[in-house]
Coordinates of C-alpha atoms and ligand atoms in Angstrom, one line a residue:
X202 CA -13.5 -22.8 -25.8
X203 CA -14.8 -22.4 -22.4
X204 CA -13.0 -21.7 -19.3
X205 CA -13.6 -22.5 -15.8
X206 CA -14.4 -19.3 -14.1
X207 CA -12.6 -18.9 -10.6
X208 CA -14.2 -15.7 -8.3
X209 CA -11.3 -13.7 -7.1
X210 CA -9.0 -15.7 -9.5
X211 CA -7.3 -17.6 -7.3
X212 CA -4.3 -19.4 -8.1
X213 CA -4.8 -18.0 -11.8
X214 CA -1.3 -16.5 -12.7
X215 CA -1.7 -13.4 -14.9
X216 CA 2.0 -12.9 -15.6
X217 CA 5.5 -14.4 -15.2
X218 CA 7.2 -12.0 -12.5
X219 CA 10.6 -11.8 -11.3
X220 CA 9.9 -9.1 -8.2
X221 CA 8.7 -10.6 -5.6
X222 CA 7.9 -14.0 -4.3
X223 CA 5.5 -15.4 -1.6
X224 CA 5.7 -18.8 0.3
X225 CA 2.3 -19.0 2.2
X226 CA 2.7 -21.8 3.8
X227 CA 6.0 -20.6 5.2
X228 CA 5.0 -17.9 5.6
X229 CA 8.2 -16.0 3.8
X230 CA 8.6 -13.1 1.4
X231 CA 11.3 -12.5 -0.7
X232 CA 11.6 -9.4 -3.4
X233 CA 14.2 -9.9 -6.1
X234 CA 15.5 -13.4 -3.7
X235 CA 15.7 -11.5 -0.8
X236 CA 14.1 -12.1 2.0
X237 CA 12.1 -9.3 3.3
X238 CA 13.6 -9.7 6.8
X239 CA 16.9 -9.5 6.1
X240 CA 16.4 -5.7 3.9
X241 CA 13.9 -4.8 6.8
X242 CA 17.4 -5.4 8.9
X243 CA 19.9 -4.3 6.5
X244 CA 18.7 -2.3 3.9
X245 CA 16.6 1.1 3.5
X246 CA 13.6 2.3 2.0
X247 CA 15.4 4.0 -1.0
X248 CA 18.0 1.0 -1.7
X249 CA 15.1 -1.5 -1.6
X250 CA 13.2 0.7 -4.4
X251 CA 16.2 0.3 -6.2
X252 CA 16.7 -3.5 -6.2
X253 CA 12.9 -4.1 -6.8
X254 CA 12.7 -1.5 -9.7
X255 CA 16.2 -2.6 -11.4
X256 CA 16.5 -6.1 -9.8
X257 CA 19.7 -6.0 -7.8
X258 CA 20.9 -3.9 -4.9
X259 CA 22.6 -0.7 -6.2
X260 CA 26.6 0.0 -6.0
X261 CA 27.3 3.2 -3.4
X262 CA 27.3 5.5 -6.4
X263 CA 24.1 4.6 -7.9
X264 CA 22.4 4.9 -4.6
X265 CA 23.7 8.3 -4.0
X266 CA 22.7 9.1 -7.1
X267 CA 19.4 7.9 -6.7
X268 CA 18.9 9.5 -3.8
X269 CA 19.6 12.8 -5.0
X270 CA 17.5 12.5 -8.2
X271 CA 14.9 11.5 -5.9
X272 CA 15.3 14.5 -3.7
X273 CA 15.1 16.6 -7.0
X274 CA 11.6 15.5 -7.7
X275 CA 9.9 15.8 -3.8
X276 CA 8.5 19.4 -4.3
X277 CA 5.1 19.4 -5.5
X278 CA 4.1 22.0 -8.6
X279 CA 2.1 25.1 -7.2
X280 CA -1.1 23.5 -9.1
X281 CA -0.7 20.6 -7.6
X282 CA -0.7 22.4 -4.4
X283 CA -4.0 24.6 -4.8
X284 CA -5.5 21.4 -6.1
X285 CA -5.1 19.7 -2.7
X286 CA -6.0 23.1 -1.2
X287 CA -9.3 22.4 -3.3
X288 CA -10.2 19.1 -2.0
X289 CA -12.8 18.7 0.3
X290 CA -11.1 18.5 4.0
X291 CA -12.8 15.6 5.7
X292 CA -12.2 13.5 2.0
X293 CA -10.0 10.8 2.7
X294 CA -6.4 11.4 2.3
X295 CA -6.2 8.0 0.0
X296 CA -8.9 9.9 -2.0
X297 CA -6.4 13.2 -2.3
X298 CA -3.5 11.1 -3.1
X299 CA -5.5 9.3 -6.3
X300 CA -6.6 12.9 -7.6
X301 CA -3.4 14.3 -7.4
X302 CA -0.8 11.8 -8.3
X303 CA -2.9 11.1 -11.6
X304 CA -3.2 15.3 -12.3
X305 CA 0.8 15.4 -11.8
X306 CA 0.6 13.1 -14.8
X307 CA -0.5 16.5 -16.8
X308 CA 2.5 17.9 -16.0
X309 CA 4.4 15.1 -17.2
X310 CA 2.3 14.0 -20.6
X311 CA 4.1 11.6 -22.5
X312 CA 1.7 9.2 -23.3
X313 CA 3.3 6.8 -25.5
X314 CA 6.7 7.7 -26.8
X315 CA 8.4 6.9 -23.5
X316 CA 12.0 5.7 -23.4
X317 CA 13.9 4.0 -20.9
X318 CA 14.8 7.2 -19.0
X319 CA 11.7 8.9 -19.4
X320 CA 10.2 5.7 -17.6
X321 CA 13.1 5.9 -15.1
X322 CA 12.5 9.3 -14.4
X323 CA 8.3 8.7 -14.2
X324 CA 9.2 6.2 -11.6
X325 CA 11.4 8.1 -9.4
X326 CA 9.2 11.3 -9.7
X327 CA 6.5 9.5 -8.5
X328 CA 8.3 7.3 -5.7
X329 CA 9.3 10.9 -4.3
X330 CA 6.1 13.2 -4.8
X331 CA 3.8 10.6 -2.9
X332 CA 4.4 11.6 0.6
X333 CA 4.8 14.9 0.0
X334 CA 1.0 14.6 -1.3
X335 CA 0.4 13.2 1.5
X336 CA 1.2 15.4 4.2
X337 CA 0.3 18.2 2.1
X338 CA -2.9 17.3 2.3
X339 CA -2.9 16.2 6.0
X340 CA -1.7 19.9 7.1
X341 CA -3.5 21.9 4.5
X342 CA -7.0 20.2 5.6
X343 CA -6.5 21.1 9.1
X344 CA -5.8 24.7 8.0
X345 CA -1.8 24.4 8.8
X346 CA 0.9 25.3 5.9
X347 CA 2.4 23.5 3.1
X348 CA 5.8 22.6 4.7
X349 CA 8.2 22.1 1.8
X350 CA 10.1 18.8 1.7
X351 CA 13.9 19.1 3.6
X352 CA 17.1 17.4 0.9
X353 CA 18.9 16.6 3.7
X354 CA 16.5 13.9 5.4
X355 CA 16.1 10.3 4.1
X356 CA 12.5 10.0 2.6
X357 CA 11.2 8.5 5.8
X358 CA 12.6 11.2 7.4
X359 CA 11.1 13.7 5.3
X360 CA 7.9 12.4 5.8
X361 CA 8.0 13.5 9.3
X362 CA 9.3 16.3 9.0
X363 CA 6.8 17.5 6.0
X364 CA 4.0 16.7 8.6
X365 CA 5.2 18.2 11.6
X366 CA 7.7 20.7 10.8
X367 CA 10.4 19.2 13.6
X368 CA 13.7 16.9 13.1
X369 CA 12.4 13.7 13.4
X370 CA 13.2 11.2 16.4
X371 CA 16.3 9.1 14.6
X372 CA 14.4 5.6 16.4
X373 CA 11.1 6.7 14.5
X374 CA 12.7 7.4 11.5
X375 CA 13.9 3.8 11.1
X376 CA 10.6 2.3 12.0
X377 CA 9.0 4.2 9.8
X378 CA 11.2 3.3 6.7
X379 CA 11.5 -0.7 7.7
X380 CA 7.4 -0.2 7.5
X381 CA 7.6 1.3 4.2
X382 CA 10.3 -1.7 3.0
X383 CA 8.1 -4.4 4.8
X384 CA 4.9 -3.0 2.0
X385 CA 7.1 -2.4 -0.8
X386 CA 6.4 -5.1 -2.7
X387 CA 4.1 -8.2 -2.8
X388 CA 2.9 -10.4 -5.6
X389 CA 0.3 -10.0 -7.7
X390 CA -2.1 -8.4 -4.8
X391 CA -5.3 -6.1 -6.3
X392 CA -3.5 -2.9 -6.2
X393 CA -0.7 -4.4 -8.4
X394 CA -3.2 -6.2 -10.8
X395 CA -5.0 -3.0 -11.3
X396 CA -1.8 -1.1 -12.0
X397 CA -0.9 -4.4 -14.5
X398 CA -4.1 -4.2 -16.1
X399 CA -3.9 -0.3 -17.1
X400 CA -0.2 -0.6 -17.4
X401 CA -0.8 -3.1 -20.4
X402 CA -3.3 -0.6 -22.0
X403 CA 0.3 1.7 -22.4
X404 CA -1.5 4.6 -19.9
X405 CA 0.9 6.3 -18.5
X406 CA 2.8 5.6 -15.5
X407 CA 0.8 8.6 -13.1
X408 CA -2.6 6.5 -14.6
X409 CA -1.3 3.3 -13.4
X410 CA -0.4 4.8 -10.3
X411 CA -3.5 6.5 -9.5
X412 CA -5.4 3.3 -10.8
X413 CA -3.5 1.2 -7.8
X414 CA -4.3 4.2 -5.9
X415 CA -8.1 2.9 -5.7
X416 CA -7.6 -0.5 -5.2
X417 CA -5.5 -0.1 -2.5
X418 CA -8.0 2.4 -0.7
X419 CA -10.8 -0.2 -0.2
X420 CA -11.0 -2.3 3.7
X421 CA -10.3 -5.7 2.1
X422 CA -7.0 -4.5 1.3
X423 CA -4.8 -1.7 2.6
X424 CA -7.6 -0.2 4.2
X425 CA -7.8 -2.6 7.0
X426 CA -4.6 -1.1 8.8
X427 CA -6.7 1.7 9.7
X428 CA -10.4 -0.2 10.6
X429 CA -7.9 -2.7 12.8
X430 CA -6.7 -0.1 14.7
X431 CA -10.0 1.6 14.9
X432 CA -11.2 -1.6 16.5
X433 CA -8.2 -1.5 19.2
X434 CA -9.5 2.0 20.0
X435 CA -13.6 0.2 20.2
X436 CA -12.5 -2.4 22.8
X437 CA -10.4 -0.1 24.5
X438 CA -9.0 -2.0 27.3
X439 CA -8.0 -6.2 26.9
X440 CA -10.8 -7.3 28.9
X441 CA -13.2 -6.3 26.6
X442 CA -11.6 -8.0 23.8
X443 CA -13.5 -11.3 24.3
X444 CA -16.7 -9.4 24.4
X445 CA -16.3 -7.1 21.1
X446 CA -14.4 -10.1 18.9
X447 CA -17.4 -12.7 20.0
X448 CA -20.0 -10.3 19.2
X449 CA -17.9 -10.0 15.5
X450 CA -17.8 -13.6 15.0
X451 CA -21.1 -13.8 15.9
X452 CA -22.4 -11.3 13.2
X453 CA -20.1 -13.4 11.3
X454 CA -18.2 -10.2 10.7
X455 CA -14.4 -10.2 9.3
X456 CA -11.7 -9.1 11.6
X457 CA -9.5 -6.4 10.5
X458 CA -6.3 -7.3 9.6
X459 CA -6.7 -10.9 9.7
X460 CA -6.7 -13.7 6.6
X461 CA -4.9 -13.7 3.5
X462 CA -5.3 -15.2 0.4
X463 CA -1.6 -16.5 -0.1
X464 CA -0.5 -16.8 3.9
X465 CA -2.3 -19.6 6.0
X466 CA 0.0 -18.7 8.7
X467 CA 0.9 -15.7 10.3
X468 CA 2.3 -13.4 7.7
X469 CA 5.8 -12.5 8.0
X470 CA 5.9 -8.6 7.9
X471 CA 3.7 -8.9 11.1
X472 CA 5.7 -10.6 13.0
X473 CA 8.3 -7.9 12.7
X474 CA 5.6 -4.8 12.8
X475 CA 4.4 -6.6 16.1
X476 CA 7.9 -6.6 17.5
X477 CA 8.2 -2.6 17.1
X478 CA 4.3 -2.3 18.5
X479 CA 5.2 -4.0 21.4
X480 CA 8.4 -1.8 22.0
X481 CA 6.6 1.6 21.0
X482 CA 3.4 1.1 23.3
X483 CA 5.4 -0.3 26.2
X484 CA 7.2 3.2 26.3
X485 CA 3.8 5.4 25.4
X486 CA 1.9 2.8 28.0
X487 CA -0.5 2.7 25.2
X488 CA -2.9 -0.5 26.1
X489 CA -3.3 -1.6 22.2
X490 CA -0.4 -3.6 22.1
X491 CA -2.3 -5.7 24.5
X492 CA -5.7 -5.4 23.3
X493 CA -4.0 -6.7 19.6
X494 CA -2.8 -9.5 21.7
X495 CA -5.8 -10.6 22.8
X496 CA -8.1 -10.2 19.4
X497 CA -5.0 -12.1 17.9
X498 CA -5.3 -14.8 20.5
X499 CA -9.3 -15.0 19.9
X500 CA -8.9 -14.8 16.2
X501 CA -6.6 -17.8 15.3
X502 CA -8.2 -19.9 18.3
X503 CA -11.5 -19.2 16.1
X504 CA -10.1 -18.9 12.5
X505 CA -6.7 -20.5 12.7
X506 CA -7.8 -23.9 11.7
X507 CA -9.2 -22.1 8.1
X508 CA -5.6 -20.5 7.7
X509 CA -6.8 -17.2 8.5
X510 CA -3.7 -15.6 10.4
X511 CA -3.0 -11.8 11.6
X512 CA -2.0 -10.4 8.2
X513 CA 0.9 -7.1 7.9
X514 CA -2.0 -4.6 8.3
X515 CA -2.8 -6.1 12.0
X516 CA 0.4 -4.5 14.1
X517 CA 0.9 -1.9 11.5
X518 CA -1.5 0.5 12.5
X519 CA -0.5 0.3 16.1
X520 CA 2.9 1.0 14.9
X521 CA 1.7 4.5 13.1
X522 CA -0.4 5.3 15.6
X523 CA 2.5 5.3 18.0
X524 CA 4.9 6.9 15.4
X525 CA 2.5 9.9 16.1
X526 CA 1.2 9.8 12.6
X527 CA -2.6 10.0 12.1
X528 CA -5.0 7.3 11.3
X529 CA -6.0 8.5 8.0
X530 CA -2.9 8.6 6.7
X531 CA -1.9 4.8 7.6
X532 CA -3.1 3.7 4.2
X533 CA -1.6 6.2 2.6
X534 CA 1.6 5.0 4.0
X535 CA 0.5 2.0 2.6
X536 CA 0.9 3.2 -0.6
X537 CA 3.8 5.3 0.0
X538 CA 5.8 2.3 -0.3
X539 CA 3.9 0.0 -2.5
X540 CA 4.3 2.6 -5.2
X541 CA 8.3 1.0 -5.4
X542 CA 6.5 -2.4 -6.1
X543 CA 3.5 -1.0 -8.6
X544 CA 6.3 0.7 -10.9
X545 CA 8.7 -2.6 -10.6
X546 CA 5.5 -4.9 -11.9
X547 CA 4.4 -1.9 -14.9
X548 CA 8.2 -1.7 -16.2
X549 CA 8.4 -5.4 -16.0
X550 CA 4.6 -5.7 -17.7
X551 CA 5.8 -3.4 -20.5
X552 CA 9.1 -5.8 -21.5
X553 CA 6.8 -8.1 -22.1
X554 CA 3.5 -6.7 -23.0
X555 CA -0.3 -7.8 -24.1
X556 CA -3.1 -6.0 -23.1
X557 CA -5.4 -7.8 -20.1
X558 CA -8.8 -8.8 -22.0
X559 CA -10.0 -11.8 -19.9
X560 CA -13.3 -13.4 -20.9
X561 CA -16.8 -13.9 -18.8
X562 CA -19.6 -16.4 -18.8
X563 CA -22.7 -14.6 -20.0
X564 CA -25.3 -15.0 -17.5
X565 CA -27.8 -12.5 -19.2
X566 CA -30.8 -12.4 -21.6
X567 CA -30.4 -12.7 -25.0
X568 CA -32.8 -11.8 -28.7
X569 CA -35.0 -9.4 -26.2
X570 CA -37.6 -7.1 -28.0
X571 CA -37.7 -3.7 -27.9
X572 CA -41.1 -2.0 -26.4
X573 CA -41.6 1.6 -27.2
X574 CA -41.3 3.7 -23.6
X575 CA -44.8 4.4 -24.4
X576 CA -46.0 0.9 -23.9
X577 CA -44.0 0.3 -21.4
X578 CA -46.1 -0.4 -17.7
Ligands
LIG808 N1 -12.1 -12.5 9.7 C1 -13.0 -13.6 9.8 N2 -13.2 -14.4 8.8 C2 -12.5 -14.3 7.7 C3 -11.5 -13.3 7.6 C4 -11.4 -12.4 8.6 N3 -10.5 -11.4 8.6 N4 -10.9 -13.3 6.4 C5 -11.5 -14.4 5.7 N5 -12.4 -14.9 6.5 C6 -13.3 -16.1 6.2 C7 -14.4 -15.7 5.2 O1 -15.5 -15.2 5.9 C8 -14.6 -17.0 4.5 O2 -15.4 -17.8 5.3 P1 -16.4 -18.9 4.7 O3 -15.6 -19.8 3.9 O4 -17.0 -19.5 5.9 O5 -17.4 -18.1 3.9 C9 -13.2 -17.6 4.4 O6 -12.5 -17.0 5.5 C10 -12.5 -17.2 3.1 O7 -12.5 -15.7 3.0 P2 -12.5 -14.9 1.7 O8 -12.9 -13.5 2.0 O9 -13.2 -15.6 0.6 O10 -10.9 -15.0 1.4 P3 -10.1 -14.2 0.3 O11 -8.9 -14.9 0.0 O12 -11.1 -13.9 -0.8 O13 -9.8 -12.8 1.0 C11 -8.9 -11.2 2.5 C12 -8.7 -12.4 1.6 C13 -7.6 -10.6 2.9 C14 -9.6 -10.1 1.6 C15 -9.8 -11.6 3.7 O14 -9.1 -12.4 4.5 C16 -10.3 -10.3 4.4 O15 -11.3 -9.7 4.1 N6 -9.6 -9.9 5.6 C17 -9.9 -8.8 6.3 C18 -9.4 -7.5 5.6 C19 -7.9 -7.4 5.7 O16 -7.3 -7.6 6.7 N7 -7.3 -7.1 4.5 C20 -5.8 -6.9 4.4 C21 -5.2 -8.0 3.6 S1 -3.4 -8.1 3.8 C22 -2.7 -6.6 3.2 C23 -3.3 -6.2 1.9 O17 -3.2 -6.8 0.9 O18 -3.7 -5.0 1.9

C-alpha cells in the first residue's frame, strides 16, 4: 500500500496524547486542560510537573512529598561530576547536559524490568539532576567550584543559587520558574517525538532523555532562544533594526524566534515572556527590549501574512539574559523544563506501546552490479 509522504510530517498524528493541547489559530496552550496562563499565574514549576506527569494537580501532601523526593535526588554522583570536569570547556552546555544525563543512566540500569515506581522515581531523578548538570558545568568550565544544590530553595531557586553561590533575588526566582512552566510541555514538538520514538524501543528513561536532549539542541528548535538574542546584541541599538532584519530577509534568512508550525499567530508563552522582558530591561536600561520590538514589528509586517508570528523563544532569551544567567545556558533552560513534558509523553507512550517503524519511498538504485575495487576508475 502506498502512503503519501508529508516532509516534516505535518498534521500526521503519531499518537493519541492526553498532556498537552495546542490551538494555533488561537493561539492557546493548555497541559492536562489547563491553560498555560493560568499555572504560569497560579501554579509552580514543581506542581505543574506533577499535573503533566500524573494528569491532575497534586493534594498539599503529595506536593510536599514530591518536593522532598525531588530534593533527595538533586546531588550529582562524584562520576558524574569528574565527567563534566572532563568535557571540553568551550563544548556547549546542551552538549554536557546530553553526555551526562544519558551516563547517569549507568548508575541507574534497569533496562526493562521497570515498575511503576521505578519509572516514578527515573522521572523525578531526572527532573531534579538536570540543572544541577547544568550549572555544574557552567562553573566548572570557567574554572569555579561545584556548588552543591541547597534543600531549602524551590528548584528555580536552586538553580540560581547552584550557579552563583548567593540567595537568589525572590522576583527572579519567580520569573525564572513561570519560564520553566511556560516550556514544560508542548505537543508533539521534535524533542518529544525523538524521546517517543526511543521511548517505544523500551530504552530506558536517561536514553530517552538524552535522545530529546539532541533534538532540542539544534537552532530550528530550542536553539533559537539563544541565536535571537544574539541577534538583539548584532543590531545593538533600535535604529539599526531595519537595517540588520532587511539585510536577513534579503538573504532570505530565517529570523530567530519567529514561525511555528502549529501557531499562525503570536504564540502564547511570548506574550507573557515579553511582558517580564519589558519589566526586566526597563529597570537594567538594557535597549533589547526595544530592539525585540522593532525586529517583531518588521517581522510580522514582512511574514505575518504567511502566519509566521514571534514564537516563545523570541522574548525568552531577553528574559535570561536579564535574569543574569548566561547565553549558553538558555537552551539548556529550555530543557530544564521540557524534561516534565518528555517524561509525561514516555510514561503515557509506554501504557500504550508499539515501536515507531514508519515507512519511506525508495528513491534509490536497484539490481546494481558489483565491480571488483580493482576495476573500478
Ligand atoms: N523567518 C523567516 N521566514 C520563516 C521563518 C522565520 N523565522 N520561519 C519560517 N519561515 C518561512 C520559510 O522560509 C518558508 O518560506 P517559503 O514557503 O517561502 O519557503 C515558510 O515560512 C515555511 O517555513 P518552514 O521552515 O517550512 O516551516 P516549518 O513549520 O517547517 O518550521 C520552524 C517551523 C519553527 C522550524 C520555523 O518557523 C523556523 O525555522 N523558525 C526559526 C527558528 C525558531 O524560532 N525555532 C523555534 C521554534 S518554537 C520553540 C521550539 O519548538 O523550540
Amino acid at each position: 500500500m502506498a502512503f503519501e509522504l508529508v516532509p516534516g510530517l505535518e498534521g500526521v498524528p503519531i499518537a493519541e496524547s492526553g498532556v498537552s493541547f495546542v490551538d494555533g489559530q488561537a493561539g492557546k496552550l493548555e497541559y492536562r486542560g489547563f491553560d498555560v496562563e493560568t499555572l504560569a499565574e497560579n501554579s509552580t514549576f514543581e506542581e505543574t510537573s506533577l499535573l503533566l506527569l500524573h494528569g491532575k494537580l497534586p493534594t498539599h501532601s503529595e506536593l510536599e512529598a514530591f518536593k522532598r523526593e525531588m530534593v533527595g535526588y538533586r546531588k550529582l554522583k562524584y562520576r558524574i561530576i569528574d565527567l563534566i570536569k572532563c568535557l571540553p570547556e568551550t563544548g556547549h552546555p546542551m552538549d554536557a547536559l546530553q553526555a551526562a544525563a544519558a551516563a547517569t543512566g549507568m548508575f541507574y540500569p534497569r533496562r526493562r524490568a521497570m515498575d511503576a515506581t521505578t519509572r516514578r522515581q527515573a522521572c523525578y531523578r531526572l527532573i531534579a539532576k538536570l540543572p544541577t548538570i547544568v550549572a555544574a558545568f557552567e562553573r566548572l568550565r570557567k574554572g569555579d567550584d561545584h556548588i552543591s544544590p541547597n534543600p531549602n530553595l524551590s528548584h528555580a531557586g536552586n538553580f540560581f543559587w547552584m550557579l552563583s553561590g548567593k540567595e537568589p533575588d525572590p522576583a527572579h526566582e519567580h520569573i525564572l520558574d513561570v519560564a520553566l512552566i511556560l516550556h514544560a510541555d508542548h505537543t508533539m514538538n521534535a524533542s518529544t517525538f525523538a524521546g517517543r520514538v526511543v521511548g517505544s524501543t523500551l530504552a530506558d528513561p536517561y536514553c530517552v532523555v538524552s535522545s530529546a536532549l539532541g533534538a532540542l539542541s539544534g537552532p530550528l528548535h530550542g536553539g533559537a532562544n539563544e541565536d535571537a538574542i544574539l541577534l538583539f546584541r548584532k543590531i545593538g541599538k533600535p535604529e539599526n533594526a531595519k537595517n540588520v532584519v532587511g539585510e536577513m530577509i534579503g538573504r532570505k534568512e530565517k529570523l530567530p524566534g519567529f514561525g511555528h508550525r502549529v501557531y499562525k499567530t503570536t504564540d502564547p508563552r511570548a506574550k507573557i515572556l515579553k511582558r517580564y522582558a519589558e519589566q526586566l530591561t526597563k529597570a537594567s536600561g538594557s535597549p533589547n527590549y526595544e530592539i525585540a520590538l522593532e525586529v517583531e514589528k518588521l517581522g510580522i509586517a514582512h511574514y505575518g501574512e504567511k502566519g509566521i508570528w514571534p514564537n516563545v523563544d523570541f522574548y525568552a532569551g531577553i528574559v535570561y539574559s536579564e535574569l543574569g544567567i548566561p547565553t549558553e545556558c538558555f537552551t539548556p533552560i529550555f530543557a530544564m523544563a521540557r524534561v516534565s513534558g518528555w517524561l509525561a509523553h514516555w510514561l503515557e507512550q509506554l501504557e500504550n506501546n508499539r515501536i515507531f517503524r514508519p515507512t519511506q519511498q525508495y528513491t534509490g538504485k536497484h539490481g546494481q552490479a558489483y565491480i571488483p575495487l580493482s576495476d573500478r576508475k
